[in-house]
XYZ file of C-alpha atoms in Angstrom:
319
model
C 30.676 -94.500 30.544
C 29.961 -94.437 27.410
C 32.295 -93.221 24.712
C 30.938 -90.883 21.589
C 31.474 -92.122 17.925
C 31.718 -89.109 15.165
C 31.089 -90.698 12.065
C 32.939 -90.214 8.605
C 31.065 -87.573 7.466
C 30.979 -85.494 10.153
C 34.884 -84.758 10.171
C 35.071 -84.740 5.989
C 32.545 -81.504 6.780
C 34.392 -80.257 9.234
C 37.811 -80.468 7.488
C 35.825 -78.173 4.791
C 34.007 -75.642 6.610
C 38.020 -75.825 7.953
C 39.556 -74.185 4.517
C 36.544 -72.152 2.836
C 37.026 -70.279 5.885
C 41.078 -69.947 5.745
C 40.556 -69.074 1.614
C 38.555 -65.886 2.690
C 40.436 -64.523 4.848
C 43.347 -63.751 1.872
C 44.217 -60.610 1.800
C 44.547 -59.970 -2.109
C 47.946 -57.867 -2.122
C 47.782 -54.106 -3.805
C 48.202 -53.282 -7.394
C 52.179 -52.917 -8.221
C 52.958 -49.014 -7.675
C 56.128 -47.719 -9.291
C 59.282 -46.254 -7.086
C 60.379 -42.793 -7.077
C 64.037 -43.209 -7.722
C 65.864 -42.450 -4.419
C 63.180 -43.160 -2.519
C 60.847 -46.352 -0.940
C 57.522 -47.601 -0.998
C 55.801 -50.634 0.933
C 52.270 -51.874 1.612
C 50.214 -50.721 4.330
C 47.114 -52.108 5.538
C 43.585 -50.671 3.650
C 40.692 -49.425 6.590
C 37.761 -49.220 5.484
C 37.323 -45.070 4.616
C 34.573 -42.569 6.825
C 32.717 -40.197 5.598
C 34.423 -36.305 6.413
C 33.118 -32.725 7.354
C 35.146 -30.012 8.745
C 34.247 -31.685 12.307
C 35.794 -34.912 12.130
C 40.085 -36.189 11.296
C 40.320 -38.022 8.589
C 41.942 -40.733 9.457
C 46.031 -40.351 8.879
C 46.207 -44.065 6.810
C 44.921 -43.974 3.576
C 42.670 -46.189 2.750
C 45.286 -48.160 0.075
C 48.191 -48.644 0.576
C 51.682 -47.231 -0.386
C 53.870 -45.029 0.948
C 56.262 -42.946 0.423
C 59.402 -41.751 1.898
C 61.920 -39.498 1.199
C 64.943 -40.477 0.220
C 67.303 -39.443 3.133
C 64.755 -41.554 5.295
C 63.480 -38.762 7.555
C 59.513 -38.093 6.509
C 57.110 -40.403 5.175
C 53.210 -40.322 4.080
C 50.926 -43.146 2.989
C 48.124 -42.104 0.029
C 46.428 -44.732 -2.219
C 47.490 -47.241 -4.414
C 47.967 -45.514 -8.628
C 48.673 -41.802 -7.332
C 51.941 -40.960 -7.465
C 55.049 -39.052 -5.920
C 57.349 -37.291 -8.213
C 60.459 -34.638 -7.933
C 58.444 -31.503 -8.254
C 59.646 -30.403 -11.199
C 62.659 -26.644 -10.999
C 62.457 -27.537 -7.894
C 64.466 -29.578 -4.811
C 63.550 -31.731 -1.721
C 60.201 -30.996 -3.042
C 57.735 -33.999 -4.127
C 54.137 -33.669 -6.372
C 51.538 -36.220 -5.749
C 48.793 -36.861 -8.401
C 46.032 -38.909 -8.538
C 45.114 -41.727 -10.682
C 43.545 -39.434 -13.412
C 46.174 -37.187 -12.916
C 45.147 -33.999 -10.795
C 47.774 -32.052 -8.563
C 46.813 -33.012 -5.088
C 49.758 -31.027 -2.605
C 53.901 -31.128 -2.451
C 55.495 -31.842 -0.051
C 58.250 -29.490 0.456
C 61.420 -30.957 2.327
C 64.878 -28.593 3.827
C 62.801 -24.945 3.478
C 65.695 -22.866 4.580
C 63.647 -20.594 4.932
C 59.603 -19.203 5.259
C 58.488 -17.857 2.236
C 57.776 -13.548 2.087
C 54.853 -13.047 1.456
C 52.516 -9.589 0.333
C 49.663 -11.485 0.667
C 49.736 -13.963 3.545
C 46.104 -14.094 4.804
C 42.654 -16.776 4.235
C 38.941 -17.275 5.824
C 39.592 -19.641 8.623
C 36.828 -22.530 7.176
C 36.557 -24.326 10.531
C 38.559 -27.086 9.208
C 40.955 -28.538 11.224
C 42.142 -32.207 12.095
C 45.682 -33.398 13.333
C 49.298 -35.178 12.021
C 50.713 -36.698 15.036
C 52.872 -37.840 12.976
C 55.617 -34.589 13.657
C 55.159 -31.647 15.661
C 56.225 -27.629 15.998
C 59.806 -26.239 16.400
C 59.057 -25.717 20.479
C 57.148 -29.341 20.280
C 53.322 -28.046 19.560
C 50.303 -30.401 17.964
C 49.711 -30.024 14.276
C 46.970 -29.869 11.706
C 46.322 -29.459 8.861
C 43.701 -26.243 7.760
C 42.000 -24.665 5.712
C 41.303 -21.348 4.637
C 38.945 -19.670 1.579
C 42.351 -16.797 0.136
C 40.680 -13.922 -1.876
C 43.459 -14.118 -4.557
C 45.106 -11.337 -5.543
C 42.725 -10.435 -9.189
C 39.069 -11.850 -11.109
C 38.311 -15.169 -10.390
C 41.957 -15.701 -8.471
C 40.282 -17.317 -5.275
C 40.922 -21.395 -3.540
C 40.669 -23.723 -1.191
C 44.583 -23.020 0.121
C 46.227 -25.749 1.905
C 48.163 -27.401 4.150
C 50.279 -27.644 7.444
C 50.128 -25.403 11.018
C 51.091 -25.668 13.922
C 48.970 -25.513 17.057
C 49.189 -21.517 18.463
C 50.943 -20.423 15.413
C 51.201 -16.807 14.889
C 52.342 -17.195 10.741
C 49.582 -17.360 8.057
C 48.793 -19.770 5.548
C 51.031 -19.231 3.416
C 54.384 -19.636 5.849
C 53.058 -22.136 8.045
C 55.500 -23.839 6.843
C 56.802 -26.606 10.018
C 60.201 -25.707 11.210
C 62.712 -28.345 12.026
C 65.294 -26.680 15.034
C 67.478 -30.932 14.946
C 67.561 -29.968 11.290
C 67.366 -26.113 11.254
C 65.175 -25.798 7.900
C 61.187 -25.998 7.332
C 58.908 -28.440 5.810
C 55.489 -27.810 4.123
C 53.320 -30.193 2.930
C 49.588 -28.190 1.386
C 47.928 -27.330 -2.009
C 45.179 -25.406 -3.165
C 41.949 -25.400 -5.585
C 40.490 -22.992 -7.436
C 36.869 -21.381 -6.091
C 33.606 -19.465 -7.538
C 35.842 -19.136 -11.455
C 34.110 -16.724 -13.112
C 32.797 -14.355 -9.893
C 33.828 -10.447 -10.241
C 34.317 -9.666 -6.728
C 32.754 -12.848 -3.678
C 32.786 -11.375 -0.709
C 34.597 -12.451 2.461
C 31.415 -14.666 3.186
C 31.044 -16.119 -0.467
C 35.259 -17.154 -0.774
C 34.892 -18.929 3.201
C 31.824 -20.841 2.336
C 33.578 -21.576 -0.590
C 36.519 -23.276 0.873
C 34.024 -25.151 3.719
C 32.667 -26.786 0.580
C 35.488 -28.088 -0.674
C 36.356 -28.865 2.848
C 33.737 -31.060 2.974
C 34.128 -33.089 -0.354
C 35.680 -36.714 -0.564
C 37.497 -35.098 -2.719
C 39.807 -33.105 0.279
C 38.222 -35.957 2.505
C 40.967 -38.342 0.141
C 43.596 -35.669 -0.374
C 43.334 -35.230 4.077
C 44.184 -38.736 4.408
C 47.704 -39.545 3.405
C 48.614 -35.648 4.386
C 47.384 -36.585 7.699
C 49.354 -39.083 7.722
C 52.659 -36.924 6.950
C 55.645 -38.582 9.840
C 58.878 -36.894 10.447
C 61.103 -39.475 11.858
C 64.566 -38.213 13.580
C 66.314 -40.912 14.081
C 66.956 -39.622 10.555
C 67.121 -35.746 10.732
C 70.838 -34.731 10.500
C 72.037 -31.567 12.474
C 72.218 -28.328 10.435
C 73.646 -26.745 13.418
C 76.192 -25.688 16.117
C 77.019 -24.060 19.527
C 79.991 -21.942 19.808
C 80.453 -19.092 22.516
C 78.052 -19.342 25.093
C 75.002 -19.539 20.976
C 73.364 -21.598 19.067
C 73.864 -21.825 14.922
C 71.523 -23.450 12.908
C 69.675 -23.109 9.080
C 73.690 -22.180 7.890
C 73.384 -22.380 4.045
C 75.928 -22.049 2.130
C 78.922 -22.160 5.419
C 79.962 -24.134 8.064
C 79.597 -23.349 11.635
C 82.939 -22.026 12.391
C 82.572 -19.504 9.427
C 79.504 -18.639 10.659
C 80.658 -18.739 14.657
C 84.248 -16.694 13.160
C 81.680 -14.056 11.337
C 79.522 -13.399 13.614
C 82.157 -12.374 15.164
C 83.704 -10.421 13.813
C 80.668 -8.165 12.650
C 79.274 -7.921 16.455
C 82.719 -6.302 17.158
C 83.984 -4.519 13.701
C 80.574 -4.111 12.485
C 78.559 -0.498 12.435
C 74.905 -0.079 12.672
C 73.014 -0.748 9.747
C 68.998 0.669 10.878
C 67.610 0.622 14.245
C 68.055 -3.545 14.639
C 71.516 -3.794 12.466
C 74.653 -4.131 12.282
C 77.379 -4.477 8.701
C 80.229 -4.745 7.596
C 80.937 -4.578 3.516
C 80.254 -7.818 3.451
C 77.261 -9.231 5.553
C 74.769 -7.439 7.731
C 73.070 -9.183 10.695
C 69.847 -8.246 11.901
C 68.937 -7.821 15.745
C 64.950 -9.148 16.418
C 61.881 -7.336 18.157
C 60.909 -8.510 21.556
C 57.679 -9.291 19.759
C 59.354 -11.197 17.264
C 61.447 -13.485 20.049
C 58.227 -14.135 21.243
C 56.744 -15.904 17.994
C 59.990 -18.087 18.330
C 62.260 -15.216 15.633
C 66.101 -15.970 16.367
C 67.798 -13.700 17.914
C 70.251 -13.124 15.103
C 69.427 -13.451 11.544
C 73.491 -12.806 9.187
C 73.219 -12.985 5.172
C 76.168 -11.909 2.667
C 75.367 -9.125 1.412
C 75.746 -9.590 -2.315
C 74.051 -13.591 -2.319
C 71.257 -13.255 0.930
C 69.575 -15.966 -1.192
C 72.365 -18.969 -0.955
C 74.702 -17.624 2.544
C 73.025 -16.912 5.800
C 73.210 -17.767 9.205
C 70.755 -17.431 12.002
C 71.999 -16.860 16.212
C 69.995 -18.036 18.817
C 71.089 -17.319 22.260
C 71.843 -21.664 24.068
């Protein structure tokens, strides 16, 4: 058999092709972005952007690569390089997400003790719904990012509102914070933008259409990618609750587990009726949920201090 001889020119050409190929695959490092004190950021890969509509779901990864993690490590999400995440002014455990132009895109609120009590808690469904796979509802339900048209309470106050909602939730979007049962608190990730500014009396159809148009915009597609990348890290959640006397105590606010058990036992044994479904002592009042309220996920009993209800309260569930 005759051996084949390879010329030195062919060897040089092959080596040059390998060098050029390696150079073309080098990744350009993302621009630096200062981390929030007490939190961590890290780089993530940059997938290609895909246009969205109300019938499409945004990718769980924004198209550039920063990761924000809360100080206790329980929550994280990704956002584009050039955006910033800073503590929300005047709020604890709240973080404002701002884009490169300085516009607020959303606010993440962690460790929320109770749902908001709003006089106007409803919106008009736009049909936009996108899964948030990194977090689950209190009974393990899937969670979606949804967009609604909000009628407001005055001229020019109409808006597109967006936030997290557990599948089959009975609450309005304004009260749709996601409950973290293991921690005994709620989490929300939401935002809003004005629509129909200057309109005197827009109809429900106009409000809904304006919100749907915003849901289809390039701006919201970018925001949606950040919100839907939210991840809860259960191993980092510190349980705020306990079990005692056949009951489970959660959402402890300003009170220890032992104190909550003793308080409920005292109110139950020595309290006087206060209305149809409440018992009270001189310092505490405990509200008993109706059958309908229990079906929507409310605790069997909610007890609050009569003098400082916002800073001293707990919930009790049958174990």
